[in-house]
Amino acid sequence: MKILVVNPNTTVSMTEKIGAAARSVAAPGTEIVAVTSPMGPASIEGFYDEAFAVPGLIRALGEAGRADAAIIACFDDTGLDAARSFAPFPVIGICQAALVTASQIAKRITVVTTLSRSVTPLEELVERYGFGRHVKVTACEAPVLALEDPGSDAREKLEAEIARALHDGAEAIVLGCAGMADLAAALSQKFGAPVVDGVAAAVKQAEGLVSLGLRTSKRGAYAAPLAKPYAGDLADFTPR
Amino acid sequence: MKILVVNPNTTVSMTEKIGAAARSVAAPGTEIVAVTSPMGPASIEGFYDEAFAVPGLIRALGEAGRADAAIIACFDDTGLDAARSFAPFPVIGICQAALVTASQIAKRITVVTTLSRSVTPLEELVERYGFGRHVKVTACEAPVLALEDPGSDAREKLEAEIARALHDGAEAIVLGCAGMADLAAALSQKFGAPVVDGVAAAVKQAEGLVSLGLRTSKRGAYAAPLAKPYAGDLADFTPR
Amino acid sequence: MKILVVNPNTTVSMTEKIGAAARSVAAPGTEIVAVTSPMGPASIEGFYDEAFAVPGLIRALGEAGRADAAIIACFDDTGLDAARSFAPFPVIGICQAALVTASQIAKRITVVTTLSRSVTPLEELVERYGFGRHVKVTACEAPVLALEDPGSDAREKLEAEIARALHDGAEAIVLGCAGMADLAAALSQKFGAPVVDGVAAAVKQAEGLVSLGLRTSKRGAYAAPLAKPYAGDLADFTPR
Amino acid sequence: MKILVVNPNTTVSMTEKIGAAARSVAAPGTEIVAVTSPMGPASIEGFYDEAFAVPGLIRALGEAGRADAAIIACFDDTGLDAARSFAPFPVIGICQAALVTASQIAKRITVVTTLSRSVTPLEELVERYGFGRHVKVTACEAPVLALEDPGSDAREKLEAEIARALHDGAEAIVLGCAGMADLAAALSQKFGAPVVDGVAAAVKQAEGLVSLGLRTSKRGAYAAPLAKPYAGDLADFTPR
Amino acid sequence: MKILVVNPNTTVSMTEKIGAAARSVAAPGTEIVAVTSPMGPASIEGFYDEAFAVPGLIRALGEAGRADAAIIACFDDTGLDAARSFAPFPVIGICQAALVTASQIAKRITVVTTLSRSVTPLEELVERYGFGRHVKVTACEAPVLALEDPGSDAREKLEAEIARALHDGAEAIVLGCAGMADLAAALSQKFGAPVVDGVAAAVKQAEGLVSLGLRTSKRGAYAAPLAKPYAGDLADFTPR
Amino acid sequence: MKILVVNPNTTVSMTEKIGAAARSVAAPGTEIVAVTSPMGPASIEGFYDEAFAVPGLIRALGEAGRADAAIIACFDDTGLDAARSFAPFPVIGICQAALVTASQIAKRITVVTTLSRSVTPLEELVERYGFGRHVKVTACEAPVLALEDPGSDAREKLEAEIARALHDGAEAIVLGCAGMADLAAALSQKFGAPVVDGVAAAVKQAEGLVSLGLRTSKRGAYAAPLAKPYAGDLADFTPR
């Protein structure tokens, strides 16, 4: 089984970290192919970056050749609905994957993300997935790319926020950024509570769907794009 | 006051119709500048089209020169959150504008849109804006571009669906596609019930915000994009 | 266009302030007629006052002669549903107008009202309008009429509460009392965040509805009162 | 124990029916005093009538002398919040009483009311009390006063609507008008399902609160009205 | 009228306290029969205990002989749905009874329970009954059986938590454990706010249903168990 | 990895079918151990059966020896909360597993269960898991054990109900009974839409949690049962 892991931002070091996290939990027969978006923002922090990450994501999905499933490795599930309409295989978002995983081991969950500006977008996502009553979202105020910089204090800020969430009644923690994918095991051990990384969770969700033979429904909201002209710089993306 | 009306699809005849609808309700001192997206899909029907309409929309906003407000003239409020983060002036979505307008003259509202595939996306939008308990969404099964074709039966289908909605208890109708902007007055008269067109509603919401001196809050979710590199075909959109 | 602004309490100084606030944002062709309720409470603080403000409000609406729209200038939208059933023209509530306006420029909104006793009634109103997930309500603990008294510390209390709300993540502020209508511009400038006054917002919503030719739907909940006898002191209000 | 049953409309025959219904279920030591509102509408059908029923209701409460509890015998719980703020004893609304009673014997409940125009107001009430997920509201299209007229077909219409509701999955029926108070037992027997009348339910809720020594909380939303001038025809209602 | 009060845990001293609380509010003609579960946990603290309290509860109901109604005297309404399906008479849960009672005298309610582990289960119960927007749940961190021990500091902890809840805006308090049934009157007086005990509230709800002749609906969710074999230790409970 | 699949009813033929369904989707290294509850009802249809299935379920979990995860193979997720508090390994409910799986491939989902009496309990479960806005529940009116009988018309009834759900807009179907576990593939092919079986979905969710090293949080709601005496027939279940 081949699972495509698309980093929808253009930062290669993050793709490598994400790919490694995915491989470390993949089942024996699973091949993880981690790809970096060929165009768009270096990190996704807020609505504007998110919108401009979608074309690169779709291109990455389209150029990847045959695959059995794909994972979008950004915690705001960038372009997930468009990708599900587009791809012939199931597509998993790491936010949704983390939430459905955490909801099976805890009743009260806190997502710890990077910056405050992402809190409201993530709250809307959580609400849309149906977890509004169970899940809180907080920010540790470390930017995404600081997580790539060993000299930053991003890790300290993240741990302080996790400690606060557990003290306030969280039963499990969800890491709210793909760039935290390498930290879940250590944090889980340190705090004695489940810490869920969305990338790892998404790999298991993807493997599950593939081995069950389940694909995105093409009835209703996720029906394939209708054929129609696309103009200008985006003509390459014309649906056929 | 100058209000930019952006048609986020590339169909010029639709822009003209929308521009005319906007001008017909604009206040004396309001200049309506209707522009067509320079790139992307010819119509927006579902999640995929919607994603690829955003870059053209942002380009149109960026190239339009000084304006006091902008309107996104597609009923799924394409790219509204990104546009609000990007633009120095307020940005109005025609779906949200139509709903807030209708909610001040009726308790139970039905949105009649084009195709079934748009129903679930619009229901999610309605829910996000807070109108889930008051608003139903139905489709008349006429494609967007059929509304541009005088020979099609789109108008009959639309009227049949409005009649059904009123029979089922709707107190007001919202037209769920910018391409229906020219029909509101005639339908309202025919059915003896308020029929709200989002383009017209958005013009009044935009005029209102401008004359009140209110702009998009730059705290939290709509904070301006952070400066960072954008790669590839989308480098033109790099936030600075 | 003639817009009636009804102060549903009997305090004339408040009517003058509200009328001035309405005029300061009205469009060139808009005539603002501000009237004071001829009967009932001097201020509206809680459910009891609210109930007894409705007859005076309806009388003011009925005696005002021809008008194109009316605004109820009390933040608990006193008697709004009854007024919409009664009046031949659209009726705007300043709470609903402020919320729909603020929701187009911010995702997280805090209403700052006068006394704690109004918090729960306003929360119910916010919930009924659909904004329960987006809007918080807090009180600055200054009574309505203290806002009319230049020697009181009402302004200081209000500013302290606004500062607290912004610190807690509010992206925009709504002033939760018609008696604060003259303060919005100064507060907005002081805090560098949108501060929405419901009276001003309502003027623009009313102008919008009138120029769109939209009136309250007479189907369903807002159908005109059925003819029937009214007895005793309220016989004047008998619907015909 | 003395329980005041206030008919907030001015139709004496309805008061008599309501009083009889209340007495028929009252406990041995309970005295039922049924009073008719001294002013306002002859029946309450929609928001306008509802607003004008409140002063008469409050006068009836104020003039009734010592009582241990009061019941507002109109299914839209006319003026309930104002009455709770005003009265020194607990006040029960028949809609709320019927819903809390029915929710203890069934999971899915349908309220059958008189006219369509009341459906949305009742749905809002049901939602406010917290029963939105459990309760549906339908109308049998018989006006309130037709229930007083033995020659009308009101009873047939009501029975047809109950049959429809049970067929659609209702487990219990709530009669959505005080004027149906005399029918509950016969309908319950006829349909072999619980049929709850709000007047009877309210008597038991009122007796319960009184014997538990519980009164309306005077903290927060139901705090007593603040002393302030009331002008004009309503000066009699000035809170002190 | 005979009302069975079942303590679904096996602690006899608690049954006695509960029985006394029930008798102290029962109407003259009401006979209270308080019984202790013959099997299962000594106290109910969390989901596991709750599950093992149900067989004893059902046995107690089945062996009690003729009764007019039953009350389940544990605040998590242990086995309430099963009991309603099983019993020929109405069954009241003390949590639901306390909430419906409190909701008729206050808008904002706080339930104070024993241990943190019970907060989430009770929040789910509150949500299921429809009171999610009105009711908060907090714990005083005193175990159930400590309430039986005069030497413990349980009472102090409970009072501290009540004081905190009132300070935070609660208008009424609900005691979140049957073991607090003897404290309501004293706490109510001490804090000058309504304090509702579920056992007492349930007695009045049960008396009300019985005198109205209302029984659990046997349509839909509460239909009697279908006849089928039950194996092993639970064969005694086979439905017939 | 060893996954325990517990059939919480006592019907061995159903356990065999469920075990086969689980094995057919298990990963190479996964051992499926399917066990039948040693006590309680032969099938679970409604609240009463559900309650009496829990002790047998817990006994089966306790006696199964070392395992890495467990699945409760009844669609009402019988005793799931108790099992999660009890077991040292993660426990998956097939209803929750099916819903989280389906929600990743479709926006609108219909659960087709056996009898009407199960609809409301399942709706409550769906609501509790957060899927209330996305998921409908319907019944095909075939009893659980009819699914075991090749001569019954259960399969026809199920197919008719699936066809109806798809016609009404469902994008994916969830089979609402463990006894339908062998039908998913054939139905999916027949209807050209995703048909999700909870047993298969649960196997993949369980494998995922185990390979991620995630266990039930022991903070808060799922904390292990406190040590305390259990009396009578249930003394064997005393927590230690």
CSV table of N, CA and C in Angstrom, one decimal, chain F residues 109-180:
chain,number,residue,atom,x,y,z
F,109,ILE,N,-24.3,11.1,6.3
F,109,ILE,CA,-24.3,9.6,6.6
F,109,ILE,C,-25.6,9.2,7.1
F,110,THR,N,-26.1,8.0,6.7
F,110,THR,CA,-27.2,7.4,7.4
F,110,THR,C,-26.9,6.1,8.0
F,111,VAL,N,-27.2,5.9,9.2
F,111,VAL,CA,-27.1,4.6,9.9
F,111,VAL,C,-28.4,3.9,9.7
F,112,VAL,N,-28.4,2.7,9.2
F,112,VAL,CA,-29.6,1.8,9.1
F,112,VAL,C,-29.5,0.7,10.1
F,113,THR,N,-30.4,0.8,11.1
F,113,THR,CA,-30.4,-0.2,12.2
F,113,THR,C,-31.5,-1.2,12.1
F,114,THR,N,-31.7,-2.0,13.1
F,114,THR,CA,-32.8,-3.0,13.0
F,114,THR,C,-34.2,-2.5,13.3
F,115,LEU,N,-34.5,-2.3,14.6
F,115,LEU,CA,-35.8,-1.9,15.0
F,115,LEU,C,-36.0,-0.5,15.4
F,116,SER,N,-37.2,0.1,15.2
F,116,SER,CA,-37.5,1.5,15.6
F,116,SER,C,-37.1,1.8,17.0
F,117,ARG,N,-37.3,0.8,17.9
F,117,ARG,CA,-37.0,1.1,19.3
F,117,ARG,C,-35.5,1.5,19.5
F,118,SER,N,-34.7,1.1,18.6
F,118,SER,CA,-33.2,1.5,18.7
F,118,SER,C,-32.9,2.8,18.1
F,119,VAL,N,-33.8,3.4,17.4
F,119,VAL,CA,-33.5,4.7,16.7
F,119,VAL,C,-33.1,5.8,17.7
F,120,THR,N,-34.0,6.0,18.7
F,120,THR,CA,-33.7,7.1,19.6
F,120,THR,C,-32.4,6.8,20.4
F,121,PRO,N,-32.2,5.6,21.0
F,121,PRO,CA,-30.9,5.4,21.7
F,121,PRO,C,-29.7,5.6,20.8
F,122,LEU,N,-29.8,5.2,19.5
F,122,LEU,CA,-28.7,5.5,18.6
F,122,LEU,C,-28.6,7.0,18.3
F,123,GLU,N,-29.7,7.7,18.1
F,123,GLU,CA,-29.6,9.1,17.9
F,123,GLU,C,-28.9,9.8,19.1
F,124,GLU,N,-29.2,9.3,20.3
F,124,GLU,CA,-28.5,9.9,21.5
F,124,GLU,C,-27.0,9.6,21.4
F,125,LEU,N,-26.6,8.4,21.0
F,125,LEU,CA,-25.2,8.0,20.9
F,125,LEU,C,-24.5,8.9,19.8
F,126,VAL,N,-25.1,9.0,18.7
F,126,VAL,CA,-24.6,9.8,17.6
F,126,VAL,C,-24.4,11.3,18.1
F,127,GLU,N,-25.4,11.8,18.8
F,127,GLU,CA,-25.3,13.2,19.3
F,127,GLU,C,-24.1,13.3,20.3
F,128,ARG,N,-24.0,12.3,21.2
F,128,ARG,CA,-22.9,12.3,22.2
F,128,ARG,C,-21.6,12.3,21.5
F,129,TYR,N,-21.4,11.5,20.4
F,129,TYR,CA,-20.1,11.5,19.8
F,129,TYR,C,-19.9,12.7,18.9
F,130,GLY,N,-20.9,13.6,18.8
F,130,GLY,CA,-20.6,14.8,18.0
F,130,GLY,C,-21.1,14.8,16.6
F,131,PHE,N,-21.8,13.8,16.2
F,131,PHE,CA,-22.2,13.7,14.8
F,131,PHE,C,-23.6,14.0,14.5
F,132,GLY,N,-24.3,14.7,15.4
F,132,GLY,CA,-25.7,15.0,15.3
F,132,GLY,C,-26.1,15.7,14.0
F,133,ARG,N,-25.2,16.6,13.5
F,133,ARG,CA,-25.6,17.4,12.4
F,133,ARG,C,-25.3,16.6,11.1
F,134,HIS,N,-24.6,15.5,11.1
F,134,HIS,CA,-24.1,14.9,9.9
F,134,HIS,C,-24.9,13.5,9.7
F,135,VAL,N,-25.4,13.0,10.7
F,135,VAL,CA,-25.9,11.6,10.6
F,135,VAL,C,-27.3,11.5,11.0
F,136,LYS,N,-28.0,10.7,10.1
F,136,LYS,CA,-29.4,10.3,10.4
F,136,LYS,C,-29.5,8.8,10.8
F,137,VAL,N,-30.5,8.4,11.6
F,137,VAL,CA,-30.6,7.0,12.0
F,137,VAL,C,-32.0,6.6,11.5
F,138,THR,N,-32.1,5.4,10.8
F,138,THR,CA,-33.4,4.9,10.4
F,138,THR,C,-33.3,3.4,10.7
F,139,ALA,N,-34.5,2.8,10.7
F,139,ALA,CA,-34.6,1.3,11.0
F,139,ALA,C,-35.2,0.6,9.9
F,140,CYS,N,-34.7,-0.6,9.6
F,140,CYS,CA,-35.3,-1.4,8.5
F,140,CYS,C,-36.4,-2.4,9.1
F,141,GLU,N,-36.6,-2.4,10.4
F,141,GLU,CA,-37.7,-3.2,11.0
F,141,GLU,C,-37.5,-4.7,10.8
F,142,ALA,N,-36.2,-5.1,10.8
F,142,ALA,CA,-35.9,-6.5,10.9
F,142,ALA,C,-35.2,-6.8,12.3
F,143,PRO,N,-35.7,-7.7,13.1
F,143,PRO,CA,-35.1,-7.9,14.4
F,143,PRO,C,-33.6,-8.5,14.2
F,144,VAL,N,-32.8,-8.3,15.3
F,144,VAL,CA,-31.4,-8.7,15.2
F,144,VAL,C,-31.3,-10.2,14.8
F,145,LEU,N,-32.1,-11.1,15.5
F,145,LEU,CA,-31.8,-12.5,15.2
F,145,LEU,C,-32.4,-12.9,13.9
F,146,ALA,N,-33.3,-12.1,13.3
F,146,ALA,CA,-33.7,-12.5,11.9
F,146,ALA,C,-32.5,-12.4,10.9
F,147,LEU,N,-31.6,-11.6,11.3
F,147,LEU,CA,-30.4,-11.5,10.4
F,147,LEU,C,-29.6,-12.8,10.4
F,148,GLU,N,-29.8,-13.6,11.5
F,148,GLU,CA,-29.1,-14.9,11.6
F,148,GLU,C,-29.9,-16.0,10.8
F,149,ASP,N,-31.1,-15.7,10.4
F,149,ASP,CA,-32.0,-16.7,9.8
F,149,ASP,C,-32.0,-16.5,8.3
F,150,PRO,N,-31.4,-17.4,7.5
F,150,PRO,CA,-31.4,-17.3,6.1
F,150,PRO,C,-32.7,-17.2,5.4
F,151,GLY,N,-33.7,-17.8,6.1
F,151,GLY,CA,-35.1,-17.8,5.5
F,151,GLY,C,-35.9,-16.5,5.7
F,152,SER,N,-35.4,-15.6,6.5
F,152,SER,CA,-36.1,-14.4,6.8
F,152,SER,C,-36.0,-13.4,5.7
F,153,ASP,N,-36.8,-12.3,5.7
F,153,ASP,CA,-36.7,-11.3,4.7
F,153,ASP,C,-35.9,-10.1,5.2
F,154,ALA,N,-35.0,-10.3,6.2
F,154,ALA,CA,-34.3,-9.3,6.8
F,154,ALA,C,-33.4,-8.5,5.7
F,155,ARG,N,-32.8,-9.3,4.9
F,155,ARG,CA,-31.9,-8.7,3.9
F,155,ARG,C,-32.6,-7.8,2.9
F,156,GLU,N,-33.8,-8.2,2.5
F,156,GLU,CA,-34.6,-7.4,1.6
F,156,GLU,C,-35.0,-6.1,2.3
F,157,LYS,N,-35.4,-6.2,3.5
F,157,LYS,CA,-35.8,-5.0,4.3
F,157,LYS,C,-34.6,-4.0,4.4
F,158,LEU,N,-33.5,-4.6,4.7
F,158,LEU,CA,-32.3,-3.7,4.8
F,158,LEU,C,-31.9,-3.0,3.5
F,159,GLU,N,-32.0,-3.8,2.4
F,159,GLU,CA,-31.6,-3.2,1.1
F,159,GLU,C,-32.6,-2.1,0.8
F,160,ALA,N,-33.9,-2.3,1.1
F,160,ALA,CA,-34.9,-1.3,0.7
F,160,ALA,C,-34.6,0.0,1.5
F,161,GLU,N,-34.2,-0.2,2.8
F,161,GLU,CA,-34.0,1.0,3.6
F,161,GLU,C,-32.7,1.8,3.1
F,162,ILE,N,-31.7,1.0,2.7
F,162,ILE,CA,-30.5,1.7,2.2
F,162,ILE,C,-30.8,2.5,0.9
F,163,ALA,N,-31.6,1.9,0.0
F,163,ALA,CA,-32.0,2.6,-1.2
F,163,ALA,C,-32.7,3.9,-0.9
F,164,ARG,N,-33.6,3.8,0.1
F,164,ARG,CA,-34.4,5.0,0.5
F,164,ARG,C,-33.4,6.1,1.1
F,165,ALA,N,-32.4,5.7,1.9
F,165,ALA,CA,-31.5,6.6,2.5
F,165,ALA,C,-30.7,7.3,1.4
F,166,LEU,N,-30.2,6.5,0.4
F,166,LEU,CA,-29.4,7.1,-0.6
F,166,LEU,C,-30.2,8.1,-1.5
F,167,HIS,N,-31.5,7.7,-1.7
F,167,HIS,CA,-32.4,8.6,-2.4
F,167,HIS,C,-32.6,9.9,-1.7
F,168,ASP,N,-32.6,9.8,-0.4
F,168,ASP,CA,-32.8,11.0,0.4
F,168,ASP,C,-31.5,11.8,0.7
F,169,GLY,N,-30.5,11.5,0.0
F,169,GLY,CA,-29.3,12.3,0.1
F,169,GLY,C,-28.1,11.8,0.9
F,170,ALA,N,-28.2,10.6,1.5
F,170,ALA,CA,-27.1,10.0,2.2
F,170,ALA,C,-25.9,9.8,1.2
F,171,GLU,N,-24.7,10.1,1.6
F,171,GLU,CA,-23.5,9.9,0.8
F,171,GLU,C,-22.8,8.6,1.1
F,172,ALA,N,-23.0,8.2,2.4
F,172,ALA,CA,-22.5,6.9,2.8
F,172,ALA,C,-23.5,6.3,3.8
F,173,ILE,N,-23.4,4.9,3.9
F,173,ILE,CA,-24.3,4.2,4.8
F,173,ILE,C,-23.5,3.5,5.9
F,174,VAL,N,-24.0,3.5,7.1
F,174,VAL,CA,-23.4,2.8,8.2
F,174,VAL,C,-24.4,1.7,8.6
F,175,LEU,N,-23.9,0.4,8.6
F,175,LEU,CA,-24.7,-0.7,9.0
F,175,LEU,C,-24.9,-0.6,10.6
F,176,GLY,N,-26.1,-0.5,11.0
F,176,GLY,CA,-26.3,-0.2,12.5
F,176,GLY,C,-26.6,-1.4,13.3
F,177,CYS,N,-25.9,-2.6,13.0
F,177,CYS,CA,-26.0,-3.8,13.9
F,177,CYS,C,-24.8,-4.7,13.5
F,178,ALA,N,-24.2,-5.2,14.6
F,178,ALA,CA,-23.1,-6.1,14.4
F,178,ALA,C,-23.4,-7.3,13.6
F,179,GLY,N,-24.7,-7.7,13.6
F,179,GLY,CA,-25.2,-8.9,12.9
F,179,GLY,C,-25.2,-8.6,11.4
F,180,MET,N,-24.9,-7.4,10.9
F,180,MET,CA,-24.9,-7.1,9.5
F,180,MET,C,-23.4,-7.1,9.0
